[in-house]
Amino acid sequence: MAVNDQRIALIDCNNFYVSCERVFNPALEGKPVIVLSNNDGCVIARSQEVKSLGVKMGVAWSSVQPLVKRHNIIALSSNYTLYADMSNRVMKIISEFSPDQEVYSIDESFINLTAFKHLNLIDYGQNIRSTIKKFVGLPVCVGIGASKTLAKLANHISKKQTVFAGVCNLTALQSGELNTLFSKIEVGEVWGVGGKIYKRLSQLGINTVLDLKQASPKRIRKQFSVVMERTVMELNGQSCISLEEIAPPKEQLMCSRSFGRPVSSLSELIESVITYTTRAAEKLRHQGSIASSIHVFINTNPFQPEEQQYNGSLLVPLPEPSDDTRLLIAAALAGLRSIYRAGFSYKRAGVMLSGLMSAGQQQTGLFDNVELQARSKSLMEAIDRINNLMGSGTIKFLGEGLDKKWKPKSERKTPCYTTRIDEIPVVYAV
Amino acid sequence: MNMHDVSTQDSGNSEPLPLIGLKPELSISKQPLFSWAVPAGFPSPADDYVESCIDLNERLVQNKEATFFLRVQGDSMTDLGILDGDLLIIDRSLPVVDGNIVIAAIDGEFTVKQLVHQKNGYVLKAANPAYSDIIIDPEENLEVWGVVRWAIHKLWP
């Protein structure tokens, strides 16, 4: 259902991971900084200085070495513990500005400001910006529009065009101004327009945001989909996509990482699969689901074509849907043993839980041992509670291994400044 | 009942610092005093007077999202009661007021000083005669990282 005259804001943190690092290490201010993915493989966040040097998102860390040397770029491993804590703080602060909030990603949140339409929303947006900057030290930009698609576009504009000073309210512009602005932005910047759609749009002569806004929704529906038709309507100020205030539970849960070094022994693969299954099971219980099956897979490194390649994977159904780490591990290891082939260098392993349902939906089977199930539930709750309170991994399955030589590399990780008392930043009294 | 009391006394020496985290679960035990079960049917006359116990998170952390912890290294602030090794609780939501003890970033490092306004502008003052003050160039913008709300000093190892 399309709704007119809404006011939706998207608040997006600027260079979020790099900005988090800078809050706790002022020496990084004004310097070129990048953050690397798990295993220090590729570049996943760049400071403005690095963007200006032309380093693209997602490029391999090894490929930017010459630039790193020439410009003294500081590279850090990703510190997700820190980013998650800072994200939670930002989201909580944003929630004070509107009763309706959708946390869209780790560094983006939509809020509905329709109820505050009578206020100057640019001032309101500036207030959000300065509050977040003051409370947690992170720079953000605010985009405001009559739909989520327009809010997202406004946010893009607020980041690119300094004249907006970090807050762009498209609903405050005259339609002539708006069209001039949209005629200068590539259609690829519109939410949901990427890859194939982008190519097909340009074949139809739709190159700018304005072209898409002025396209006939019916024609777009015929040639693309209802989803794209909605995008056109959203660009015209009709809000079609509502705020999802509660994230729907995930239908699949995956946990997989690249190894820090090639692994060929079954025993090390077992350790990694137990580690990933344990983590996936924690996530499963956290969202209150149970899984019907577990998919286990191992891959060699496709970027080493001269090496023998092998990808093994197997879906193992569980005897009954469960969230018990012990049952899931048993199933995953049964799968791993049957797909394992000796003589290969493996680069990656992982598990995926699927057939998820809400833990309350489980039907009791005729032969189920109710007492055993109750004990399993209290054991898992106890483990989760302890790990939650005392830090992840306080209680773990011995099969995870103790030294984990295969663990992903994160050689440049900064301390967990905000979540561990023995890693808080030092302040000098000198 | 007395044996019970004696055995709990020694366990009171655990480190107090980790108790003051942002996780409310880590705070001092939520058990109210005198909460043991009454074996027979006679109700405790104290039941109507039970209050929830003192929560240090509540006392020390007024704005959870804006609160951060830092560890002091050095003795330039001893005259204001901030000693080497102390835990500082910073509340970034507080307005910066003349005379506050603040955290500022100087040359890429955090420093703790007293912010004092003098006739030529702001000065970051040390609280120990052995250390000199930092005079802020009025042309330069001093960015205060946060205001120190509490200093926690450990007296018993």
Coordinates of C-alpha atoms in Angstrom, one line a residue:
Chain A
M1 CA 0.0 0.0 0.0
A2 CA 1.5 3.3 -1.0
V3 CA 1.4 6.1 1.5
N4 CA 1.9 9.7 0.6
D5 CA 3.6 12.5 2.5
Q6 CA 5.8 10.4 4.8
R7 CA 9.1 11.6 6.2
I8 CA 11.6 8.8 6.4
A9 CA 15.2 9.4 7.5
L10 CA 18.2 7.2 6.9
I11 CA 21.1 7.7 9.3
D12 CA 24.4 6.2 8.1
C13 CA 27.8 6.3 9.8
N14 CA 30.7 7.6 7.7
N15 CA 33.4 5.1 7.1
F16 CA 32.0 3.2 10.1
Y17 CA 34.8 0.8 10.9
V18 CA 37.6 3.3 10.4
S19 CA 35.7 5.9 12.4
C20 CA 35.3 3.4 15.4
E21 CA 39.0 2.9 15.4
R22 CA 39.7 6.6 15.3
V23 CA 37.5 7.3 18.4
F24 CA 39.9 5.3 20.6
N25 CA 43.2 6.0 18.8
P26 CA 43.5 9.7 18.1
A27 CA 46.8 9.1 16.3
L28 CA 44.7 7.8 13.4
E29 CA 43.0 11.1 12.9
G30 CA 43.8 12.6 9.5
K31 CA 45.9 9.6 8.4
P32 CA 45.0 7.1 5.6
V33 CA 43.5 4.1 7.4
I34 CA 42.0 0.8 6.0
V35 CA 40.4 -2.1 7.8
L36 CA 40.9 -5.6 6.5
S37 CA 38.3 -8.4 6.3
N38 CA 38.5 -11.6 8.4
N39 CA 41.8 -13.3 7.7
D40 CA 43.3 -10.0 6.6
G41 CA 42.3 -10.8 3.1
C42 CA 40.8 -7.7 1.5
V43 CA 40.0 -4.1 2.2
I44 CA 36.5 -3.7 3.7
A45 CA 36.7 -0.1 5.0
R46 CA 38.6 3.0 4.0
S47 CA 39.1 6.4 5.4
Q48 CA 38.4 9.4 3.2
E49 CA 42.2 9.8 2.6
V50 CA 42.4 6.2 1.2
K51 CA 39.3 6.6 -0.9
S52 CA 40.9 9.7 -2.5
L53 CA 44.0 7.6 -3.3
G54 CA 41.7 5.4 -5.5
V55 CA 41.7 2.3 -3.3
K56 CA 38.5 0.4 -4.1
M57 CA 36.3 -1.5 -1.7
G58 CA 36.9 -5.2 -1.5
V59 CA 40.3 -5.3 -3.2
A60 CA 42.9 -7.8 -2.1
W61 CA 45.2 -6.5 0.7
S62 CA 48.2 -7.8 -1.2
S63 CA 47.3 -5.8 -4.3
V64 CA 47.5 -2.5 -2.5
Q65 CA 50.9 -3.0 -1.0
P66 CA 52.7 -0.5 -3.2
L67 CA 50.2 2.2 -2.3
V68 CA 50.4 1.3 1.4
K69 CA 54.2 1.8 1.3
R70 CA 54.1 5.0 -0.7
H71 CA 51.4 6.7 1.4
N72 CA 52.0 5.1 4.8
I73 CA 48.5 3.7 4.9
I74 CA 47.7 2.2 8.3
A75 CA 46.1 -1.2 8.0
L76 CA 44.0 -2.8 10.8
S77 CA 42.4 -6.2 11.2
S78 CA 38.6 -6.0 11.7
N79 CA 37.6 -5.7 15.4
Y80 CA 33.9 -6.7 15.2
T81 CA 33.6 -6.8 19.0
L82 CA 34.3 -3.0 19.0
Y83 CA 32.1 -2.3 16.0
A84 CA 29.2 -4.2 17.3
D85 CA 29.3 -2.3 20.7
M86 CA 29.6 1.1 19.0
S87 CA 26.8 0.1 16.6
N88 CA 24.5 -0.8 19.5
R89 CA 25.3 2.6 21.1
V90 CA 24.5 4.5 17.9
M91 CA 21.3 2.6 17.3
K92 CA 20.1 3.3 20.9
I93 CA 20.9 7.0 20.5
I94 CA 19.0 7.1 17.2
S95 CA 16.0 5.4 18.8
E96 CA 15.5 8.5 21.1
F97 CA 14.7 10.6 18.0
S98 CA 11.7 8.6 16.8
P99 CA 9.3 5.9 18.0
D100 CA 9.7 4.0 14.8
Q101 CA 13.1 2.6 14.0
E102 CA 14.5 0.0 11.6
V103 CA 18.1 -1.0 12.2
Y104 CA 19.0 -1.7 8.6
S105 CA 22.7 -2.8 9.0
I106 CA 25.6 -2.4 11.5
D107 CA 26.0 1.2 10.5
E108 CA 22.6 2.3 9.0
S109 CA 19.2 2.9 10.5
F110 CA 15.9 4.2 9.1
I111 CA 13.5 6.2 11.4
N112 CA 10.1 7.5 10.6
L113 CA 9.9 11.3 11.2
T114 CA 6.4 11.8 9.8
A115 CA 5.1 12.8 13.2
F116 CA 7.7 15.6 13.4
K117 CA 6.8 17.0 10.0
H118 CA 5.9 20.4 11.5
L119 CA 9.5 20.8 12.7
N120 CA 12.4 21.9 10.6
L121 CA 13.7 18.5 9.7
I122 CA 17.1 19.8 8.6
D123 CA 17.7 21.1 12.1
Y124 CA 16.3 17.8 13.5
G125 CA 18.8 15.9 11.4
Q126 CA 21.6 18.2 12.5
N127 CA 20.6 17.5 16.1
I128 CA 20.9 13.7 15.4
R129 CA 24.3 14.2 13.8
S130 CA 25.7 16.4 16.6
T131 CA 24.3 14.1 19.4
I132 CA 25.9 11.0 17.9
K133 CA 29.2 12.9 17.3
K134 CA 29.2 14.1 20.9
F135 CA 28.1 10.9 22.7
V136 CA 30.2 8.4 20.8
G137 CA 32.5 10.4 18.6
L138 CA 31.2 9.0 15.3
P139 CA 30.4 11.1 12.2
V140 CA 27.1 10.3 10.5
C141 CA 25.1 11.7 7.6
V142 CA 21.3 12.0 7.5
G143 CA 19.1 11.7 4.4
I144 CA 15.4 12.5 4.6
G145 CA 12.8 11.8 1.9
A146 CA 9.2 10.8 1.5
S147 CA 10.1 7.1 1.2
K148 CA 12.9 4.7 2.2
T149 CA 14.3 4.8 -1.4
L150 CA 14.4 8.6 -1.3
A151 CA 15.9 8.6 2.2
K152 CA 18.6 6.3 1.0
L153 CA 19.3 8.5 -2.0
A154 CA 19.2 11.7 0.2
N155 CA 21.8 10.1 2.4
H156 CA 24.0 9.4 -0.6
I157 CA 23.7 13.1 -1.6
S158 CA 24.4 14.3 1.9
K159 CA 27.7 12.3 1.8
K160 CA 28.8 13.4 -1.6
Q161 CA 27.7 17.1 -1.7
T162 CA 29.3 19.1 1.0
V163 CA 26.8 22.0 0.5
F164 CA 24.3 19.9 2.5
A165 CA 26.6 19.8 5.6
G166 CA 25.7 16.2 6.3
V167 CA 21.9 16.5 6.2
C168 CA 19.9 16.4 3.0
N169 CA 16.2 16.7 3.2
L170 CA 14.7 16.1 -0.3
T171 CA 11.2 17.1 0.9
A172 CA 12.5 20.6 1.5
L173 CA 13.4 21.1 -2.2
Q174 CA 11.2 22.5 -4.9
S175 CA 10.4 20.0 -7.6
G176 CA 12.5 21.8 -10.2
E177 CA 15.5 21.7 -7.9
L178 CA 14.9 18.1 -7.1
N179 CA 14.8 17.2 -10.8
T180 CA 18.0 19.1 -11.5
L181 CA 19.7 17.2 -8.7
F182 CA 18.4 13.8 -9.8
S183 CA 19.4 14.5 -13.4
K184 CA 23.0 14.6 -12.2
I185 CA 23.0 11.3 -10.3
E186 CA 23.6 7.9 -12.0
V187 CA 20.7 5.5 -11.8
G188 CA 23.0 3.0 -10.2
E189 CA 22.9 4.9 -7.0
V190 CA 19.2 4.1 -6.5
W191 CA 18.5 1.5 -3.8
G192 CA 18.0 -1.9 -5.4
V193 CA 19.4 -0.9 -8.8
G194 CA 22.6 -2.8 -9.4
G195 CA 24.3 -5.3 -11.8
K196 CA 21.9 -6.7 -14.4
I197 CA 19.1 -4.2 -13.7
Y198 CA 21.5 -1.3 -14.1
K199 CA 22.7 -2.6 -17.5
R200 CA 19.2 -3.3 -18.8
L201 CA 18.0 0.2 -17.6
S202 CA 20.8 1.9 -19.5
Q203 CA 19.9 -0.2 -22.7
L204 CA 16.5 1.4 -22.3
G205 CA 18.0 4.9 -22.1
I206 CA 17.4 5.2 -18.4
N207 CA 20.7 6.5 -17.1
T208 CA 20.0 9.0 -14.4
V209 CA 17.8 9.0 -11.3
L210 CA 15.5 11.5 -13.0
D211 CA 15.1 9.1 -16.0
L212 CA 13.9 6.4 -13.7
K213 CA 11.7 8.7 -11.7
Q214 CA 10.0 9.8 -14.9
A215 CA 9.6 6.3 -16.4
S216 CA 6.2 4.8 -16.6
P217 CA 5.7 2.5 -13.6
K218 CA 3.6 0.1 -15.7
R219 CA 6.3 -0.2 -18.3
I220 CA 8.9 -0.8 -15.7
R221 CA 6.7 -3.5 -14.1
K222 CA 6.3 -5.2 -17.5
Q223 CA 10.0 -5.1 -18.3
F224 CA 11.4 -5.7 -14.8
S225 CA 9.3 -6.6 -11.8
V226 CA 6.8 -5.4 -9.2
V227 CA 9.8 -4.6 -7.1
M228 CA 11.2 -2.1 -9.6
E229 CA 7.7 -0.6 -10.1
R230 CA 7.7 0.1 -6.4
T231 CA 11.1 1.7 -6.7
V232 CA 9.7 4.1 -9.3
M233 CA 6.8 4.9 -7.1
E234 CA 9.1 5.4 -4.1
L235 CA 11.2 7.8 -6.2
N236 CA 8.0 9.8 -6.8
G237 CA 7.3 10.2 -3.1
Q238 CA 4.9 7.3 -2.6
S239 CA 6.1 5.3 0.3
C240 CA 5.7 1.6 -0.5
I241 CA 8.3 -0.1 1.6
S242 CA 7.5 0.0 5.3
L243 CA 9.9 0.1 8.2
E244 CA 10.7 -3.4 9.5
E245 CA 11.0 -2.7 13.2
I246 CA 11.7 -6.2 14.2
A247 CA 14.1 -8.1 12.0
P248 CA 12.5 -11.4 10.8
P249 CA 14.4 -14.4 12.1
K250 CA 17.0 -15.7 9.6
E251 CA 15.9 -18.7 7.7
Q252 CA 19.4 -20.0 7.4
L253 CA 22.4 -19.5 9.6
M254 CA 25.9 -19.8 8.2
C255 CA 29.2 -19.8 9.9
S256 CA 32.3 -20.1 7.8
R257 CA 35.8 -18.7 7.6
S258 CA 39.0 -18.9 5.6
F259 CA 41.8 -20.5 7.4
G260 CA 44.9 -18.5 8.4
R261 CA 47.0 -21.1 6.6
P262 CA 46.3 -24.1 4.4
V263 CA 44.9 -27.1 6.3
S264 CA 45.1 -30.7 5.2
S265 CA 44.6 -32.9 8.2
L266 CA 41.2 -34.2 9.2
S267 CA 41.8 -33.4 12.9
E268 CA 42.3 -29.7 12.2
L269 CA 39.2 -29.6 10.0
I270 CA 37.3 -31.3 12.8
E271 CA 38.4 -28.5 15.2
S272 CA 37.3 -25.8 12.8
V273 CA 33.9 -27.4 12.0
I274 CA 33.2 -27.8 15.8
T275 CA 34.1 -24.2 16.3
Y276 CA 31.8 -22.9 13.5
T277 CA 29.0 -25.3 14.6
T278 CA 29.2 -24.0 18.1
R279 CA 29.0 -20.4 17.0
A280 CA 26.1 -21.1 14.6
A281 CA 24.2 -23.0 17.4
E282 CA 24.7 -19.9 19.6
K283 CA 23.2 -17.7 17.0
L284 CA 20.4 -20.2 16.5
R285 CA 19.4 -20.2 20.1
H286 CA 19.8 -16.4 20.3
Q287 CA 17.0 -16.0 17.7
G288 CA 14.9 -18.7 19.4
S289 CA 15.0 -21.2 16.5
I290 CA 15.8 -24.8 16.0
A291 CA 17.3 -26.4 12.9
S292 CA 16.2 -29.4 10.9
S293 CA 19.4 -30.0 9.1
I294 CA 23.1 -29.0 8.9
H295 CA 25.1 -28.5 5.8
V296 CA 28.8 -28.9 6.1
F297 CA 31.3 -27.9 3.5
I298 CA 35.1 -27.8 2.8
N299 CA 36.8 -26.0 -0.1
T300 CA 40.4 -25.8 -1.4
N301 CA 41.7 -22.4 -2.6
P302 CA 40.3 -21.5 -6.0
F303 CA 42.9 -18.8 -6.3
Q304 CA 45.7 -21.4 -6.4
P305 CA 44.7 -23.1 -9.7
E306 CA 48.0 -24.9 -9.9
E307 CA 46.9 -26.9 -6.8
Q308 CA 44.5 -29.9 -6.9
Q309 CA 41.0 -28.6 -6.3
Y310 CA 38.2 -30.2 -4.3
N311 CA 35.0 -28.9 -2.9
G312 CA 33.1 -31.3 -0.7
S313 CA 29.7 -30.6 0.8
L314 CA 26.9 -32.5 2.4
L315 CA 23.5 -31.8 3.9
V316 CA 23.0 -33.8 7.0
P317 CA 19.4 -34.0 8.3
L318 CA 19.0 -34.2 12.1
P319 CA 17.0 -37.0 13.7
E320 CA 14.7 -34.2 15.1
P321 CA 14.9 -30.4 14.9
S322 CA 17.2 -29.2 17.6
D323 CA 19.3 -26.3 19.0
D324 CA 21.6 -28.6 21.1
T325 CA 25.2 -27.9 20.2
R326 CA 26.1 -31.5 20.9
L327 CA 23.6 -32.9 18.4
L328 CA 24.6 -30.4 15.8
I329 CA 28.3 -31.1 16.2
A330 CA 27.7 -34.9 15.9
A331 CA 25.8 -34.4 12.7
A332 CA 28.3 -31.9 11.3
L333 CA 31.2 -34.3 12.0
A334 CA 29.4 -37.3 10.5
G335 CA 29.1 -35.1 7.4
L336 CA 32.7 -33.9 7.5
R337 CA 34.1 -37.5 7.8
S338 CA 32.2 -38.6 4.7
I339 CA 33.2 -35.6 2.5
Y340 CA 36.8 -35.4 3.7
R341 CA 39.4 -36.4 1.1
A342 CA 43.1 -36.7 2.1
G343 CA 45.8 -35.0 0.1
F344 CA 44.3 -31.6 -0.5
S345 CA 45.1 -28.2 1.0
Y346 CA 41.9 -26.8 2.3
K347 CA 41.3 -23.1 2.5
R348 CA 37.9 -22.9 4.0
A349 CA 35.3 -24.8 6.0
G350 CA 31.9 -24.0 7.2
V351 CA 28.5 -25.0 8.3
M352 CA 25.0 -23.8 7.4
L353 CA 22.0 -24.5 9.5
S354 CA 18.8 -24.8 7.5
G355 CA 15.1 -25.7 7.9
L356 CA 14.9 -23.3 10.8
M357 CA 11.7 -23.0 12.8
S358 CA 10.7 -21.3 15.9
A359 CA 11.7 -23.3 19.0
G360 CA 8.0 -23.3 20.1
Q361 CA 6.8 -24.9 17.0
Q362 CA 8.5 -28.2 17.6
Q363 CA 6.2 -31.2 17.6
T364 CA 6.9 -33.8 20.2
G365 CA 7.6 -37.2 18.5
L366 CA 6.2 -40.4 19.8
F367 CA 9.7 -41.7 20.9
D368 CA 11.1 -38.4 22.1
N369 CA 12.6 -38.4 25.5
V370 CA 11.0 -35.4 27.1
E371 CA 13.3 -35.5 30.1
L372 CA 16.4 -35.5 28.0
Q373 CA 15.1 -32.6 26.0
A374 CA 14.5 -30.6 29.1
R375 CA 18.0 -31.3 30.3
S376 CA 19.5 -30.3 26.9
K377 CA 17.6 -27.0 27.1
S378 CA 18.9 -26.1 30.6
L379 CA 22.4 -27.1 29.7
M380 CA 22.5 -24.9 26.5
E381 CA 20.9 -22.0 28.5
A382 CA 23.6 -22.4 31.2
I383 CA 26.4 -22.4 28.6
D384 CA 25.0 -19.4 26.7
R385 CA 24.5 -17.5 30.0
I386 CA 28.0 -18.1 31.2
N387 CA 29.6 -17.2 27.8
N388 CA 27.5 -14.1 27.7
L389 CA 28.5 -12.9 31.1
M390 CA 32.1 -14.0 31.3
G391 CA 33.1 -13.6 27.6
S392 CA 32.7 -15.7 24.5
G393 CA 34.4 -19.0 24.7
T394 CA 34.6 -19.2 28.5
I395 CA 32.8 -22.6 28.3
K396 CA 33.5 -24.5 25.1
F397 CA 33.7 -27.9 23.6
L398 CA 37.2 -29.4 23.9
G399 CA 36.9 -30.5 20.3
E400 CA 37.3 -26.9 19.2
G401 CA 41.0 -27.3 20.0
L402 CA 43.0 -25.2 22.3
D403 CA 45.6 -23.5 20.1
K404 CA 43.7 -23.4 16.8
K405 CA 46.7 -23.1 14.5
W406 CA 44.2 -22.8 11.6
K407 CA 42.5 -19.7 13.0
P408 CA 42.0 -16.8 10.6
K409 CA 44.8 -14.2 10.7
S410 CA 44.0 -11.0 12.5
E411 CA 47.5 -9.7 13.2
R412 CA 46.6 -6.0 13.3
K413 CA 43.6 -6.1 15.6
T414 CA 43.1 -3.3 18.0
P415 CA 41.9 -4.0 21.6
C416 CA 38.3 -4.4 22.6
Y417 CA 38.3 -0.9 24.1
T418 CA 34.7 -0.8 25.3
T419 CA 33.9 -4.4 26.3
R420 CA 36.9 -5.8 28.2
I421 CA 38.1 -4.1 31.4
D422 CA 41.7 -5.2 30.8
E423 CA 41.7 -3.7 27.2
I424 CA 40.3 -0.2 27.9
P425 CA 42.3 2.7 26.4
V426 CA 45.1 4.3 28.4
V427 CA 45.0 8.0 29.2
Y428 CA 48.2 9.6 30.1
A429 CA 48.6 11.9 33.1
V430 CA 52.1 13.2 32.2
Chain B
M1 CA 23.4 -19.3 60.3
N2 CA 26.6 -17.8 61.6
M3 CA 28.8 -20.2 59.8
H4 CA 27.1 -19.0 56.6
D5 CA 28.1 -15.5 57.4
V6 CA 31.7 -16.3 58.1
S7 CA 32.2 -18.2 54.9
T8 CA 30.9 -15.4 52.7
Q9 CA 33.2 -12.8 54.3
D10 CA 36.4 -13.9 52.6
S11 CA 34.8 -14.0 49.2
G12 CA 34.3 -10.3 49.4
N13 CA 37.9 -9.6 48.3
S14 CA 37.3 -10.2 44.6
E15 CA 38.4 -7.4 42.3
P16 CA 35.8 -4.6 42.5
L17 CA 36.7 -3.1 39.1
P18 CA 35.2 -5.6 36.7
L19 CA 31.9 -5.2 38.5
I20 CA 31.5 -1.8 37.0
G21 CA 31.0 -2.7 33.4
L22 CA 28.3 -1.7 31.0
K23 CA 26.7 -5.1 31.3
P24 CA 24.1 -4.8 34.0
E25 CA 24.5 -8.5 34.6
L26 CA 28.0 -7.9 35.9
S27 CA 26.9 -5.6 38.6
I28 CA 26.8 -6.5 42.3
S29 CA 24.6 -9.4 43.1
K30 CA 20.9 -8.4 42.8
Q31 CA 19.9 -10.6 45.8
P32 CA 18.3 -8.4 48.4
L33 CA 19.6 -8.7 51.9
F34 CA 17.7 -11.3 54.0
S35 CA 16.0 -13.2 51.3
W36 CA 16.3 -16.7 52.6
A37 CA 13.3 -18.9 52.4
V38 CA 11.1 -19.2 55.4
P39 CA 10.8 -22.8 56.3
A40 CA 7.3 -22.7 57.9
G41 CA 4.2 -20.8 57.2
F42 CA 4.9 -17.8 59.3
P43 CA 5.6 -14.8 57.0
S44 CA 8.7 -12.7 57.7
P45 CA 7.8 -9.4 59.2
A46 CA 10.6 -7.9 57.0
D47 CA 9.0 -8.8 53.7
D48 CA 7.2 -5.5 53.4
Y49 CA 10.5 -3.6 53.8
V50 CA 12.7 -5.4 51.2
E51 CA 14.2 -2.9 48.8
S52 CA 16.3 -3.6 45.8
C53 CA 20.0 -3.3 46.5
I54 CA 22.4 -0.6 45.5
D55 CA 23.3 -0.8 41.9
L56 CA 26.7 0.8 41.0
N57 CA 25.9 0.9 37.3
E58 CA 22.9 3.0 38.1
R59 CA 25.0 5.3 40.4
L60 CA 28.0 5.7 38.2
V61 CA 26.6 5.5 34.7
Q62 CA 24.0 8.1 33.9
N63 CA 24.2 7.9 30.2
K64 CA 25.1 4.3 29.2
E65 CA 25.6 5.0 25.5
A66 CA 27.9 7.9 26.1
T67 CA 30.0 6.3 28.9
F68 CA 33.5 5.0 28.4
F69 CA 36.2 3.7 30.6
L70 CA 39.9 4.7 30.5
R71 CA 42.9 3.6 32.6
V72 CA 45.3 6.3 34.0
Q73 CA 49.0 6.1 33.5
G74 CA 51.1 8.7 35.2
D75 CA 50.9 10.9 38.2
S76 CA 50.3 14.5 36.9
M77 CA 46.8 14.7 38.4
T78 CA 47.5 13.4 41.9
D79 CA 46.6 16.7 43.6
L80 CA 43.0 16.3 42.3
G81 CA 42.9 12.7 43.5
I82 CA 43.6 10.9 40.2
L83 CA 46.4 8.4 40.7
D84 CA 48.4 6.2 38.5
G85 CA 46.3 3.1 37.6
D86 CA 42.9 4.6 38.5
L87 CA 39.9 3.8 36.4
L88 CA 38.2 6.8 34.9
I89 CA 34.5 6.9 33.9
I90 CA 34.0 9.4 31.1
D91 CA 30.5 10.7 30.3
R92 CA 30.7 12.2 26.8
S93 CA 27.2 13.5 27.0
L94 CA 28.1 16.1 29.7
P95 CA 28.6 19.7 28.6
V96 CA 32.2 20.9 28.9
V97 CA 32.4 23.4 31.7
D98 CA 35.3 25.5 32.9
G99 CA 37.1 23.7 35.7
N100 CA 36.1 20.2 34.5
I101 CA 38.5 17.4 34.4
V102 CA 38.6 16.4 30.8
I103 CA 40.2 13.9 28.4
A104 CA 41.8 15.6 25.4
A105 CA 43.7 14.2 22.5
I106 CA 47.1 15.9 22.3
D107 CA 49.7 14.7 19.7
G108 CA 47.7 11.5 19.0
E109 CA 47.4 10.4 22.7
F110 CA 44.8 10.8 25.3
T111 CA 45.7 13.1 28.2
V112 CA 43.8 13.9 31.4
K113 CA 43.9 17.5 32.6
Q114 CA 41.8 20.2 34.2
L115 CA 40.3 22.6 31.7
V116 CA 40.6 26.1 33.0
H117 CA 39.7 29.3 31.2
Q118 CA 42.2 32.1 31.6
K119 CA 42.3 35.5 30.1
N120 CA 44.3 34.4 27.0
G121 CA 42.1 31.3 26.4
Y122 CA 42.0 27.8 27.6
V123 CA 44.7 26.0 29.5
L124 CA 44.9 22.3 30.3
K125 CA 46.3 22.3 33.8
A126 CA 48.1 19.5 35.5
A127 CA 47.4 18.8 39.2
N128 CA 51.0 18.2 40.3
P129 CA 53.6 20.9 40.5
A130 CA 56.2 18.7 38.8
Y131 CA 54.2 19.0 35.5
S132 CA 53.7 22.0 33.3
D133 CA 50.3 23.1 31.9
I134 CA 49.4 22.9 28.2
I135 CA 48.3 26.3 26.8
I136 CA 45.9 26.0 24.0
D137 CA 46.6 28.2 21.0
P138 CA 43.4 30.2 20.6
E139 CA 43.7 29.7 16.8
E140 CA 43.6 26.0 17.2
N141 CA 40.4 24.2 18.0
L142 CA 40.7 22.1 21.2
E143 CA 38.6 19.1 20.9
V144 CA 37.6 17.7 24.3
W145 CA 37.1 13.9 24.1
G146 CA 35.0 13.7 27.1
V147 CA 34.4 14.9 30.7
V148 CA 35.6 12.7 33.6
R149 CA 32.7 11.9 35.8
W150 CA 34.3 9.5 38.3
A151 CA 37.7 8.3 39.2
I152 CA 37.8 4.9 40.8
H153 CA 40.7 4.1 43.0
K154 CA 41.5 0.7 44.3
L155 CA 42.6 0.5 47.9
W156 CA 42.9 -3.2 48.5
P157 CA 44.6 -5.4 46.0

